[in-house]
C-alpha atoms as a printed R data frame, in Angstrom:
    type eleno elety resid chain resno       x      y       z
1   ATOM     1    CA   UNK     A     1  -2.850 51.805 -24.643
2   ATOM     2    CA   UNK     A     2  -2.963 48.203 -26.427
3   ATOM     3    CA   UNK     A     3  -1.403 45.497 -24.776
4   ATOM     4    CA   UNK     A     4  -0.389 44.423 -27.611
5   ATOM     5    CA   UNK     A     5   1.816 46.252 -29.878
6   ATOM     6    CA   UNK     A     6  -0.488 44.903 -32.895
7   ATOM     7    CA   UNK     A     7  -3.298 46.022 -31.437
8   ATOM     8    CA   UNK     A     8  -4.055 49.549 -33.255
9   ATOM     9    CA   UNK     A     9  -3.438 47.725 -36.438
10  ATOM    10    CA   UNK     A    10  -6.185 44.183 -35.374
11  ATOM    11    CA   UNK     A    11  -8.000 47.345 -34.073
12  ATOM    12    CA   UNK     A    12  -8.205 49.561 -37.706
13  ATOM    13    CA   UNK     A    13  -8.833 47.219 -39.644
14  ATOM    14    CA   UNK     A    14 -12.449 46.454 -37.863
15  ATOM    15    CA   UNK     A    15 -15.145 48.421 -37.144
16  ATOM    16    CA   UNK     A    16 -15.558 50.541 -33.895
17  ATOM    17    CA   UNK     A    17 -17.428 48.289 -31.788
18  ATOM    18    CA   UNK     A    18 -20.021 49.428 -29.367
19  ATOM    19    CA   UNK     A    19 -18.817 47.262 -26.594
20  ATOM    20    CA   UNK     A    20 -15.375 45.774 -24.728
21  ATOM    21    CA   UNK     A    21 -15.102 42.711 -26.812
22  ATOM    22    CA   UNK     A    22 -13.792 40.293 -24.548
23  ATOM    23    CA   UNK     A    23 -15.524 37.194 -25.838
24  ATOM    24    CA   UNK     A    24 -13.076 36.111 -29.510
25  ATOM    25    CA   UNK     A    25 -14.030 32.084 -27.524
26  ATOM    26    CA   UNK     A    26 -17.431 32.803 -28.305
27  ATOM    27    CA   UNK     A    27 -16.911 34.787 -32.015
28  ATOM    28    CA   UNK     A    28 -14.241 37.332 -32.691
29  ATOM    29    CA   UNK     A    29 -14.717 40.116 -34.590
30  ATOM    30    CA   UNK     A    30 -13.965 39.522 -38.300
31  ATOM    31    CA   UNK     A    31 -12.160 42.940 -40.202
32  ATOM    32    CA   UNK     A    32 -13.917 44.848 -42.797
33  ATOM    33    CA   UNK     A    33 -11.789 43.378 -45.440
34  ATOM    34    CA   UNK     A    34 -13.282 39.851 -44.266
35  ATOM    35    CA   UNK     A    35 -17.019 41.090 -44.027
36  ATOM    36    CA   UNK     A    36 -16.339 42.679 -47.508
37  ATOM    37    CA   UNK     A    37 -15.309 39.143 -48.868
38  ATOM    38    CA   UNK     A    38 -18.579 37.585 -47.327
39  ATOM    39    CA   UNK     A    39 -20.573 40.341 -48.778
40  ATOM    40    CA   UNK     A    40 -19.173 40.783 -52.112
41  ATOM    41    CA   UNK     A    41 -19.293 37.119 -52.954
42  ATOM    42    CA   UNK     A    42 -23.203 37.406 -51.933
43  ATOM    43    CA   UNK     A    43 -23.456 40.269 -54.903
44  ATOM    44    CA   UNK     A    44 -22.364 38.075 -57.316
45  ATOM    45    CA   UNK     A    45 -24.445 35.168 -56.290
46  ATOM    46    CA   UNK     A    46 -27.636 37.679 -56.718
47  ATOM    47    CA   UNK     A    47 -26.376 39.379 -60.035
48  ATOM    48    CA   UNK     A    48 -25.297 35.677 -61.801
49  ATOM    49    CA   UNK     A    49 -26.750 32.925 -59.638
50  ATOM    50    CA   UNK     A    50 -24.987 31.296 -56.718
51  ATOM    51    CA   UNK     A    51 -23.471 28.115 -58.918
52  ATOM    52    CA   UNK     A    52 -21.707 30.597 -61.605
53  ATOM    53    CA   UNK     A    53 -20.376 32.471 -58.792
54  ATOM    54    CA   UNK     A    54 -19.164 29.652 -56.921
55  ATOM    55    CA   UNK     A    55 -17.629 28.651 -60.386
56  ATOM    56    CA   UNK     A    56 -16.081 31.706 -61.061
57  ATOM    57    CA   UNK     A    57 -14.218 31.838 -57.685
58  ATOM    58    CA   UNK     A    58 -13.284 28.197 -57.852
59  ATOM    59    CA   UNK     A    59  -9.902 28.615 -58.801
60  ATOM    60    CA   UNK     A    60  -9.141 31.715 -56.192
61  ATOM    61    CA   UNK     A    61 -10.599 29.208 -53.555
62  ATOM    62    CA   UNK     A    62  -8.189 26.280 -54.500
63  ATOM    63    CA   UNK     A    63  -5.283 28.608 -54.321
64  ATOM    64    CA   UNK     A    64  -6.658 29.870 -50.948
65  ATOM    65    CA   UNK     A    65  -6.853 26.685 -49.064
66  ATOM    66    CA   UNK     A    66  -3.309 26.621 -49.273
67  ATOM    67    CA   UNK     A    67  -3.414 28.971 -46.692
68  ATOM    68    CA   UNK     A    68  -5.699 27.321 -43.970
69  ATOM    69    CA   UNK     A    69  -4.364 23.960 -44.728
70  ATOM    70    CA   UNK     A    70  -0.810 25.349 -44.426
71  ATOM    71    CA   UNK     A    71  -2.200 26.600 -40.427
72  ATOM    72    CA   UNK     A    72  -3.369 23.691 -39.501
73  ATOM    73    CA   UNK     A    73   0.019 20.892 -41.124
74  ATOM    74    CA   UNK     A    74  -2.535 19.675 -43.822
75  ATOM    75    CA   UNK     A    75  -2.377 19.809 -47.843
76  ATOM    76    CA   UNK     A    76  -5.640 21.688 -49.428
77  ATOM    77    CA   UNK     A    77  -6.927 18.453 -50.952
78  ATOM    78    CA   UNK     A    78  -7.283 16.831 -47.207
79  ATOM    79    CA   UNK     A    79  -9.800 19.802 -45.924
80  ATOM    80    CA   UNK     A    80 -13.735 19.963 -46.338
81  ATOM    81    CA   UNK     A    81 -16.328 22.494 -45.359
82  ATOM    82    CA   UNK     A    82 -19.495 22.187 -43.254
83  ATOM    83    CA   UNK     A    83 -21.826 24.363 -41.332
84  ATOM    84    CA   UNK     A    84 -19.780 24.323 -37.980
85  ATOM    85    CA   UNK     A    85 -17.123 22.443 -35.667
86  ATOM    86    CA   UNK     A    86 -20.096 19.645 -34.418
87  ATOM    87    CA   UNK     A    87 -21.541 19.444 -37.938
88  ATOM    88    CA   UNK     A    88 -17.600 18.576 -38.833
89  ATOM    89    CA   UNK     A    89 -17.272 16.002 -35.774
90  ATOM    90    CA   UNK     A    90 -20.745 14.814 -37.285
91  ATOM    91    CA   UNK     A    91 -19.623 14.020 -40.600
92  ATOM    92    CA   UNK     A    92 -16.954 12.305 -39.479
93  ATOM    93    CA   UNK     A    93 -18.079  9.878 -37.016
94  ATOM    94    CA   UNK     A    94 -21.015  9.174 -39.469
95  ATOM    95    CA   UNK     A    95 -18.450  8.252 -42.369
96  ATOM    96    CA   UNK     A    96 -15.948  6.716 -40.237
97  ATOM    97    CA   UNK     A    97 -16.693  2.397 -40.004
98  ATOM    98    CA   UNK     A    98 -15.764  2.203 -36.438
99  ATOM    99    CA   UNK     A    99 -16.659 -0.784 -34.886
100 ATOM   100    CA   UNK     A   100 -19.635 -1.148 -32.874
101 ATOM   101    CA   UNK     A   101 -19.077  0.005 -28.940
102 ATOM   102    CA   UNK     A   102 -16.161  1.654 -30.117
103 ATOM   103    CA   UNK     A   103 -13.841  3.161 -26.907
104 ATOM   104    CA   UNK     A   104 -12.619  6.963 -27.492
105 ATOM   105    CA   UNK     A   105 -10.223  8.637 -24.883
106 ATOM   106    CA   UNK     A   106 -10.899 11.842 -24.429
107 ATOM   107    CA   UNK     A   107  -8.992 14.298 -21.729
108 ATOM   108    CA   UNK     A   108 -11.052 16.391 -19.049
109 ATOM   109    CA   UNK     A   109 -11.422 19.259 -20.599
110 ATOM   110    CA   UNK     A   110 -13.525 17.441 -23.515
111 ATOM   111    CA   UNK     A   111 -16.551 19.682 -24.482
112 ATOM   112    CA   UNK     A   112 -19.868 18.855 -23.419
113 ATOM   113    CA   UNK     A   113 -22.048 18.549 -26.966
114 ATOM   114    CA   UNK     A   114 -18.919 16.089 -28.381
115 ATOM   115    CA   UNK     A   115 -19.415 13.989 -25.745
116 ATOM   116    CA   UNK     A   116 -23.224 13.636 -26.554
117 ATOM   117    CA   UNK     A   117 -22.135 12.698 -30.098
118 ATOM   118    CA   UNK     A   118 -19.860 10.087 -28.982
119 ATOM   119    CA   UNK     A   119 -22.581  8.808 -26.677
120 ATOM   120    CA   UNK     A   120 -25.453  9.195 -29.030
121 ATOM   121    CA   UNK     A   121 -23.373  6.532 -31.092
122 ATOM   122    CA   UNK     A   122 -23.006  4.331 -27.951
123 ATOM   123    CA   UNK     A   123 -19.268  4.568 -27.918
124 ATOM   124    CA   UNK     A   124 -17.613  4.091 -24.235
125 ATOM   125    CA   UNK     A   125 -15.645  7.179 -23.240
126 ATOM   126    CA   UNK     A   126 -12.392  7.440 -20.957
127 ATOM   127    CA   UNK     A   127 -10.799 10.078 -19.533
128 ATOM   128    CA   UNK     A   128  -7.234 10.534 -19.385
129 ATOM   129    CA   UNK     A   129  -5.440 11.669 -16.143
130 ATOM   130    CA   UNK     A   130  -4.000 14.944 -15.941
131 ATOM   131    CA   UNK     A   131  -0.781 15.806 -15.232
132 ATOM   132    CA   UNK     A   132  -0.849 18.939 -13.092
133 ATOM   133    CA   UNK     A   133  -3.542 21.276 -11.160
134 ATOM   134    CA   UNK     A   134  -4.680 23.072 -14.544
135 ATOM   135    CA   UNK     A   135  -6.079 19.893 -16.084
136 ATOM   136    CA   UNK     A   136  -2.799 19.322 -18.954
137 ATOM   137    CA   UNK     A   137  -3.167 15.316 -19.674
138 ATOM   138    CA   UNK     A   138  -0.350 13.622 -18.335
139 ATOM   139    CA   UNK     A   139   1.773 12.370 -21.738
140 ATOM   140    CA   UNK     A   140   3.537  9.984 -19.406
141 ATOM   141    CA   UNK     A   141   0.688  7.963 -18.227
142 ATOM   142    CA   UNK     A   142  -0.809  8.051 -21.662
143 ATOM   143    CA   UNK     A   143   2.296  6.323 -22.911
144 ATOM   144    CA   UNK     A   144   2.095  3.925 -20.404
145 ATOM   145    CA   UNK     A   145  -1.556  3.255 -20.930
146 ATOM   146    CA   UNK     A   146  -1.145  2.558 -24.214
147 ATOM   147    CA   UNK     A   147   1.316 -0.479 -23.565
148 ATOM   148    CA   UNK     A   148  -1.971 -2.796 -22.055
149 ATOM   149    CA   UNK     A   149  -4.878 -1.177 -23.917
150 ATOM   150    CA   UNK     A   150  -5.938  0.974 -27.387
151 ATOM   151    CA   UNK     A   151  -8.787  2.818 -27.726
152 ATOM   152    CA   UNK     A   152 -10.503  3.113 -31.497
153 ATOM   153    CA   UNK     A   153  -9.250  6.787 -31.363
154 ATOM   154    CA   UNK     A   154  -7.864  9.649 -28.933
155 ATOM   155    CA   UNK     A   155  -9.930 12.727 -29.081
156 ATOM   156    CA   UNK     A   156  -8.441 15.917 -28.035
157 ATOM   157    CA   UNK     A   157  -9.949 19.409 -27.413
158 ATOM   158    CA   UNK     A   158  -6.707 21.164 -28.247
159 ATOM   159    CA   UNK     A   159  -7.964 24.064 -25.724
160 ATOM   160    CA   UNK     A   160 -11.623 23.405 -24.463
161 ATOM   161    CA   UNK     A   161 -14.308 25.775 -23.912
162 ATOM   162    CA   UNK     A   162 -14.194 26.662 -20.334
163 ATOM   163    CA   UNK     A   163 -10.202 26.930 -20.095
164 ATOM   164    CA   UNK     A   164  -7.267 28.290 -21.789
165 ATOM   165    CA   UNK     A   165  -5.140 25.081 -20.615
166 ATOM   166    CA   UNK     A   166  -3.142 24.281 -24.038
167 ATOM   167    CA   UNK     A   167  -3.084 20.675 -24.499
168 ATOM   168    CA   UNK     A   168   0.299 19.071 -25.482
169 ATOM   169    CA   UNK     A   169  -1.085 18.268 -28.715
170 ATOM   170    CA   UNK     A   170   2.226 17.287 -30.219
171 ATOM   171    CA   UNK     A   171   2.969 14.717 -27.828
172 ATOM   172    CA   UNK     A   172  -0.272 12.972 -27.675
173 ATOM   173    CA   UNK     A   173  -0.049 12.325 -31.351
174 ATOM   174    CA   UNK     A   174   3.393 11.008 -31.106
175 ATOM   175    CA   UNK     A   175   2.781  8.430 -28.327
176 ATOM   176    CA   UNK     A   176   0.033  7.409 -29.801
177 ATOM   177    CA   UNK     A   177   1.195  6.938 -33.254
178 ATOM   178    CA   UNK     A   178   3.753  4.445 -31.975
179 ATOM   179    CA   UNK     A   179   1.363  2.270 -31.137
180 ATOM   180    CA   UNK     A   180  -0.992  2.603 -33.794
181 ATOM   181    CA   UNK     A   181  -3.670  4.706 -32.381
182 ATOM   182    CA   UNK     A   182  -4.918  7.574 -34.621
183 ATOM   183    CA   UNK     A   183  -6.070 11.439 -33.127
184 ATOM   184    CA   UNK     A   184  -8.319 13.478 -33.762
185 ATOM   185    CA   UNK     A   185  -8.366 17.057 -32.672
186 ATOM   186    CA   UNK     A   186 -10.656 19.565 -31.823
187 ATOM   187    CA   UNK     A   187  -8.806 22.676 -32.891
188 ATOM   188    CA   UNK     A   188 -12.457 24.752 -32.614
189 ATOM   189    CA   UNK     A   189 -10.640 27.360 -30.009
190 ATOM   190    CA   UNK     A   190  -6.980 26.825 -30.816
191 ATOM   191    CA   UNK     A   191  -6.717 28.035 -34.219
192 ATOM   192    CA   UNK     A   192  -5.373 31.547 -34.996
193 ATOM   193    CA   UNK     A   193  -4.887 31.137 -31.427
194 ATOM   194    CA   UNK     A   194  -1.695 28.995 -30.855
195 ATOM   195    CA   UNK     A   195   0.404 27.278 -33.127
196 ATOM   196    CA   UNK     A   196  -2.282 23.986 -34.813
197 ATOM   197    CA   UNK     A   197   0.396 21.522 -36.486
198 ATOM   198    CA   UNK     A   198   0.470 18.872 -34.916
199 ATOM   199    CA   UNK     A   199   0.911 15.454 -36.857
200 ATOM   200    CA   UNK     A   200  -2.756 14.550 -36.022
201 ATOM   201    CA   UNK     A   201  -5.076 12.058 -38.364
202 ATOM   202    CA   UNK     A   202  -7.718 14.347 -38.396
203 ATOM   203    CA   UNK     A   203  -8.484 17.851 -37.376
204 ATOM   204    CA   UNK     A   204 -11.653 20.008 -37.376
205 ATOM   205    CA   UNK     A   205 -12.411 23.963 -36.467
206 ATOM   206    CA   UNK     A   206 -14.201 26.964 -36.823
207 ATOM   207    CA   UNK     A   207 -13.921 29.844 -38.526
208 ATOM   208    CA   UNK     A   208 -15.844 32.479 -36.077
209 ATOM   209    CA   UNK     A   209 -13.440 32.686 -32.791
210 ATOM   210    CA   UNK     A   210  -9.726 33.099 -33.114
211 ATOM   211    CA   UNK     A   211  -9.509 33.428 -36.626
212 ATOM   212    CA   UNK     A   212 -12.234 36.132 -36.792
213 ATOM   213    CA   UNK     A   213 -13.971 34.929 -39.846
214 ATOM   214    CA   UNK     A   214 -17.879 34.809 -40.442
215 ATOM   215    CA   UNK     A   215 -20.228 32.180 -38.746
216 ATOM   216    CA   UNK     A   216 -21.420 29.503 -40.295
217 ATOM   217    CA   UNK     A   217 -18.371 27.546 -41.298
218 ATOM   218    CA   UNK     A   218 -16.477 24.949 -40.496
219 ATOM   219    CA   UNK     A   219 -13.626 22.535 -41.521
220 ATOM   220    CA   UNK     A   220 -12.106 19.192 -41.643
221 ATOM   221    CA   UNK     A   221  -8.688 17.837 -42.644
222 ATOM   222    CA   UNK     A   222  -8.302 13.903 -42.602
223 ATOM   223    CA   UNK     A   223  -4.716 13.674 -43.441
224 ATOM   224    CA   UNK     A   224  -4.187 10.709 -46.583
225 ATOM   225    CA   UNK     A   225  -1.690  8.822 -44.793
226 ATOM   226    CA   UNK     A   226  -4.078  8.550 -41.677
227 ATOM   227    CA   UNK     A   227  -4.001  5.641 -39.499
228 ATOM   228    CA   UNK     A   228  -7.611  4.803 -40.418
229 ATOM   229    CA   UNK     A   229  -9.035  5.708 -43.772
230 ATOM   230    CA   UNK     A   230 -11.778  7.667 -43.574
231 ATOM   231    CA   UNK     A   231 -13.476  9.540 -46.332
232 ATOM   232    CA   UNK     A   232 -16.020 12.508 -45.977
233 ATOM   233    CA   UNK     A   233 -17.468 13.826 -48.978
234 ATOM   234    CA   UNK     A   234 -17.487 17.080 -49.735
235 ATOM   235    CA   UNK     A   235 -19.387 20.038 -49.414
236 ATOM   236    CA   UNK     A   236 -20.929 23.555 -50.822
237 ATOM   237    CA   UNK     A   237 -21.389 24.565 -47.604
238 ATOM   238    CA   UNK     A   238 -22.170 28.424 -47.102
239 ATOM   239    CA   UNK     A   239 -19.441 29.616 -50.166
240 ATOM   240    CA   UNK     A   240 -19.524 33.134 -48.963
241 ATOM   241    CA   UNK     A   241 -18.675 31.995 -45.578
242 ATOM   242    CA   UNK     A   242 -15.335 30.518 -47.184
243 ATOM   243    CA   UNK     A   243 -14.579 33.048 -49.388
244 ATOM   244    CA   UNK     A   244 -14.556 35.342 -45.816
245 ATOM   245    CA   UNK     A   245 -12.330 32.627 -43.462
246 ATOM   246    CA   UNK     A   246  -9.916 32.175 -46.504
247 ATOM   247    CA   UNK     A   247  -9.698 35.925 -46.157
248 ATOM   248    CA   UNK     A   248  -8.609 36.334 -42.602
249 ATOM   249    CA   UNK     A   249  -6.487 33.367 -42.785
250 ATOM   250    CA   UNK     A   250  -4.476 35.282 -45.686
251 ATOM   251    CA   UNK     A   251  -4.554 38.392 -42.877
252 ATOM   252    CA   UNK     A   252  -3.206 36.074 -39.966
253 ATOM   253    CA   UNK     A   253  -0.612 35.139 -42.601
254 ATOM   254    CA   UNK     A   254   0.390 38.606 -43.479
255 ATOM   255    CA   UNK     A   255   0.835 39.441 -39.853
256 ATOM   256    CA   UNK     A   256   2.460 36.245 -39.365
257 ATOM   257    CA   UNK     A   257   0.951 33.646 -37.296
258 ATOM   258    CA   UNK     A   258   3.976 33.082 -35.240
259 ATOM   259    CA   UNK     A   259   3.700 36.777 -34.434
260 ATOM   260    CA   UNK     A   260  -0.024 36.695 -33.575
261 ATOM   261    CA   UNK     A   261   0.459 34.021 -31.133
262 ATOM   262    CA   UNK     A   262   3.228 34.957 -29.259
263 ATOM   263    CA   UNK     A   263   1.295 38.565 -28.982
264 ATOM   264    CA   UNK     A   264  -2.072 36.569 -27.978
265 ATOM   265    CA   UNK     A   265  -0.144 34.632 -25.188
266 ATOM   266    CA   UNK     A   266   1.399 38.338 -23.629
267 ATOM   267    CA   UNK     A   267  -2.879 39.346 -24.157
268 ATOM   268    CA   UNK     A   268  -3.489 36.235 -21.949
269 ATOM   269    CA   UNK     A   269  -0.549 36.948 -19.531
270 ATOM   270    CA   UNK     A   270  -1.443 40.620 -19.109
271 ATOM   271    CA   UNK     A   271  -4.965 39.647 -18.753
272 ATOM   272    CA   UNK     A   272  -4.527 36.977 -15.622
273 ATOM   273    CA   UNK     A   273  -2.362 39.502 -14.096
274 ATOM   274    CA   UNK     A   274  -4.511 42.069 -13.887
275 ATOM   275    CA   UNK     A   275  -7.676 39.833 -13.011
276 ATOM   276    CA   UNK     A   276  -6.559 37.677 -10.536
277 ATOM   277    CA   UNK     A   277  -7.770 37.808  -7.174
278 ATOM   278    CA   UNK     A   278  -9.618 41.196  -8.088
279 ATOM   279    CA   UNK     A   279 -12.899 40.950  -6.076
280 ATOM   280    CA   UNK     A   280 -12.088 37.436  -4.702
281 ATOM   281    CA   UNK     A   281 -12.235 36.497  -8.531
282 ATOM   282    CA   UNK     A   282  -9.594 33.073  -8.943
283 ATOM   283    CA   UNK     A   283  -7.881 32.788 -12.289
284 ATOM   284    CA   UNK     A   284  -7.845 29.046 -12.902
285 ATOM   285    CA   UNK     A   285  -5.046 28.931 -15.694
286 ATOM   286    CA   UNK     A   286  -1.356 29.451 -14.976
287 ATOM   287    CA   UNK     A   287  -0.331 33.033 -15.830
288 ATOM   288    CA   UNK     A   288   2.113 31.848 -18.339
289 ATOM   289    CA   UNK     A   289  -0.400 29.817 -19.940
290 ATOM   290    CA   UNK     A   290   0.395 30.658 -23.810
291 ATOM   291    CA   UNK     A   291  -3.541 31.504 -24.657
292 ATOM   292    CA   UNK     A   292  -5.500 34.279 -24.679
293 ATOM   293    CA   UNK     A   293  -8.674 32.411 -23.125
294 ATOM   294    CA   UNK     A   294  -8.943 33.466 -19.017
295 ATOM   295    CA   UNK     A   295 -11.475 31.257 -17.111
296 ATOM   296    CA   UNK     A   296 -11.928 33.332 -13.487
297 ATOM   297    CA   UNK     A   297 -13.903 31.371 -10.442
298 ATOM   298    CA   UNK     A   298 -16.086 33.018  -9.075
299 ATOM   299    CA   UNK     A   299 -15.917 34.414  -5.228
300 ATOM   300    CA   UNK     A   300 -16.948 31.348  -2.820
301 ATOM   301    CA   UNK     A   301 -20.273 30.138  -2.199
302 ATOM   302    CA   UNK     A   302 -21.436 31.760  -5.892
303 ATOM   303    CA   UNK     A   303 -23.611 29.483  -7.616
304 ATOM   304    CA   UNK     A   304 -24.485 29.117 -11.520
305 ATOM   305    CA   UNK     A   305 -26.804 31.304 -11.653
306 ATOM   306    CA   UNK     A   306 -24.860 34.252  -9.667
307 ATOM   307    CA   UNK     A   307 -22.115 33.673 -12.514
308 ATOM   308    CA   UNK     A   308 -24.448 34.340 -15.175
309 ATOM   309    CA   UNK     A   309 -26.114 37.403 -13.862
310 ATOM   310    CA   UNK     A   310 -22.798 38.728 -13.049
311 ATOM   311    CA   UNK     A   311 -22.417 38.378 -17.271
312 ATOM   312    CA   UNK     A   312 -25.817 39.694 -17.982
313 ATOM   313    CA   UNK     A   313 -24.314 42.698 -15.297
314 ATOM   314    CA   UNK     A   314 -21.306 43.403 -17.287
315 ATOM   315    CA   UNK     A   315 -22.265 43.562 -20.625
316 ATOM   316    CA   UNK     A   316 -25.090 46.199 -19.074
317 ATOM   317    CA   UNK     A   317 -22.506 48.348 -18.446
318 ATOM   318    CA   UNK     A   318 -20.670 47.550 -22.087
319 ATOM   319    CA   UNK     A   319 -17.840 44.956 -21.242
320 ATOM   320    CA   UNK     A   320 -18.741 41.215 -23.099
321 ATOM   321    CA   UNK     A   321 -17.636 38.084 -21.826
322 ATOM   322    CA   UNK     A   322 -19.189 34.709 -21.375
323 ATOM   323    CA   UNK     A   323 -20.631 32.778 -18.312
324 ATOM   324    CA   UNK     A   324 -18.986 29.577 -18.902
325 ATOM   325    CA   UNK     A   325 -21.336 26.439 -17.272
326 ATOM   326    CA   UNK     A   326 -20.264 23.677 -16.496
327 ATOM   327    CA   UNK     A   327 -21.623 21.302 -19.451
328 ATOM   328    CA   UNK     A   328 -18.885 23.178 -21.673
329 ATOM   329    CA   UNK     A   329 -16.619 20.310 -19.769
330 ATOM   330    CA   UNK     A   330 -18.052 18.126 -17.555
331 ATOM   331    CA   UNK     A   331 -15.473 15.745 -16.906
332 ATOM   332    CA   UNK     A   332 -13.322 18.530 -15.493
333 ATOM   333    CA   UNK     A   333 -15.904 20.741 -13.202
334 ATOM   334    CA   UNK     A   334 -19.248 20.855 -11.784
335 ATOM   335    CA   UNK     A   335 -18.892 25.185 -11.393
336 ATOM   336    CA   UNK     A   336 -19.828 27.966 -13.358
337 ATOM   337    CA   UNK     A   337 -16.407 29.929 -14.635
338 ATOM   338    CA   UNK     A   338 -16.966 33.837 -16.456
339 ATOM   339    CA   UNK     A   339 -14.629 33.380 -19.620
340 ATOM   340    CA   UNK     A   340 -12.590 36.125 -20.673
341 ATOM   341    CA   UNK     A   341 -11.066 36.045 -24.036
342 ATOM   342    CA   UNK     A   342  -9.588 39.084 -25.497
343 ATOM   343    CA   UNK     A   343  -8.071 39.826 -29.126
344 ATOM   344    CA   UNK     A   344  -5.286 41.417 -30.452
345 ATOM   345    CA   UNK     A   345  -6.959 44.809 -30.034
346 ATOM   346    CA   UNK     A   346  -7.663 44.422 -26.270
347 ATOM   347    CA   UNK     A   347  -6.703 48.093 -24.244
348 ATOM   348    CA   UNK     A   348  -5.045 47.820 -20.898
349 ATOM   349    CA   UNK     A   349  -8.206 50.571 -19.443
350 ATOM   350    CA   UNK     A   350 -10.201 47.655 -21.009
351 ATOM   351    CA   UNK     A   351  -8.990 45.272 -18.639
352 ATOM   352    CA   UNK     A   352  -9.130 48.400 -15.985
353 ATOM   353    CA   UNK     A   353 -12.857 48.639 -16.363
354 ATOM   354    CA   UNK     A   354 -13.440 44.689 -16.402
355 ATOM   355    CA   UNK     A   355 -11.602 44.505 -12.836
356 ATOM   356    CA   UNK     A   356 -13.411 47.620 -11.272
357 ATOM   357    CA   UNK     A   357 -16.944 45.923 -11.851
358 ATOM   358    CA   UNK     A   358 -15.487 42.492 -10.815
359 ATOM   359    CA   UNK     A   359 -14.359 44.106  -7.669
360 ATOM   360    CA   UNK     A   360 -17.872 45.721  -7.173
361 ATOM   361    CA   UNK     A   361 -19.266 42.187  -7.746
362 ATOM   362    CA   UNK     A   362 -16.954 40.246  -5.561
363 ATOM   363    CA   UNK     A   363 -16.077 40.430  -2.138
């Protein structure tokens, strides 16, 4: 049985896999219809050369970024392509004229490699506090922050890599904004996950997780009427590889993205409460926690490398998930976490199987 009532449809349209998918943080599994796209679109570039196919789609891909751009609160003429979510954050902090020793906040779940980007361009990073035990910033300290200092920008993982704490994206943007500050937003693991509008001056993703379109691409939106004017050029990056994203987008859409996360936040739900203390396995997110993505501690005295092995362990016996270390975030944690992250099509003897071998592996 599916634990979600969309899940023999998410499940149909993609092939039968040949293992317990439980890893759409790392890449979810795009439909047939998407790898069709990708695949079609590389055809034509071999029959008629790659330029007079990307010409002859142009028009189809204008009228598709409506879609995306509509997911994320932008217009189609804000968004560009690159090769991935850090090739986006790239672009922009190369064609953004910050200052020199420019100060970004950042909250604790900030991912490791965008932290090296802001320090590779000697920028001083602060964390904000959190609010409560599962590492939420704390809106009300950030507002009062903000009344004796501004950073040159807020950066916000919108849901980092090693938890499935939902940051109050909404509300950072708006105290900031009244004081002039402009945000950026990580949305590489939020969208097709949970609802991505958010007022924000600039946001960035990927297509290969939640959204379950190909690898390889990646996307930026610097809204016009940005606090700071920033202008990336644009890109041909990987056409086929947009031609497949625009296509599960318009699938999201036709399910109804509302729908789809609602039904990923009762995946997550189910998911911690079946998982949770199994084995002497913690679940670090609140149950209620509207995401899909389930970070589990490991039984005590476990180190790194006991966390990945226990991976390596289950995906020998067909069940994939990730072994989350700890320079996916580490401003928040100095552990290893296993990261579960189901889709749509997740069974509940999926989840069965997962907690039998955590129970053999735990205490």
């Amino acid at each position: 049985m599916y634990v979600s009532p969309l899940g023999e449809e998410w499940h149909r349209a993609r092939v039968e896999p040949d293992i317990i998918h439980l890893d759409s943080a790392a890449a979810g599994r795009s439909s047939d219809s998407t790898i069709n796209a990708v695949t079609d679109h590389l055809w034509r570039e071999s029959r008629s050369g790659s330029y007079v196919a990307a010409a002859a789609c142009g028009d189809q891909m204008r009228h598709d970024l409506r879609g995306l751009a509509s997911l994320i609160g932008h217009t189609p003429d804000e968004l560009t392509f690159r090769e991935s979510a850090r090739a986006c954050l790239r672009a922009l902090l190369t064609h953004w004229s910050l200052p020199v020793a420019s100060t970004v906040w950042v909250a604790k779940n900030e991912f490791g490699p965008n932290l090296d980007e802001f320090e590779r361009r000697g920028y001083a990073v602060r964390p904000l506090p959190d609010g409560d035990v599962y590492g939420h910033v704390d809106t009300d300290a950030l507002e009062n922050m903000l009344q004796f200092e501004q950073p040159a920008f807020i950066h916000l993982c919108h849901i980092g890599s090693m938890s499935g704490a939902v940051q109050p994206a909404v509300r950072v943007v708006e105290v900031a904004h009244a004081v002039g500050v402009p945000v950026v937003i990580d949305m590489s693991q939020s969208v097709g996950h949970v609802p991505t509008v958010t007022g924000a001056d600039i946001v960035y993703g990927t297509s290969r997780k939640w959204l379950t379109g190909p690898r390889g691409i990646g996307f930026i939106a610097v809204r016009r009427d940005s606090l700071r004017e920033v202008r990336i050029p644009d890109s041909d990056a990987f056409i086929a590889g947009r031609v497949g994203l625009h296509n599960a987008v318009h699938e999201l859409l036709a399910v109804g993205q509302q729908r789809v996360f609602r039904e990923l936040a009762t995946v997550g739900r189910i998911t911690r409460e079946r998982l949770n203390g199994i084995g002497s396995w913690e679940v670090l997110e609140a149950v209620d926690e509207p995401s899909a993505l389930v970070t589990l501690a490991p039984p005590p005295g476990w180190q790194p490398d006991d966390v990945r092995a226990a991976a390596d362990k289950l995906r020998a016996t067909g069940i994939l998930v990730t072994a989350a270390d700890s320079w996916r975030a580490p401003l928040a944690t100095e552990h290893s976490v296993l990261r579960v992250s189901p889709h749509l099509d997740v069974r509940r003897e999926d989840l069965d199987l997962l907690a039998v071998n955590l129970r053999t592996m735990g205490y």
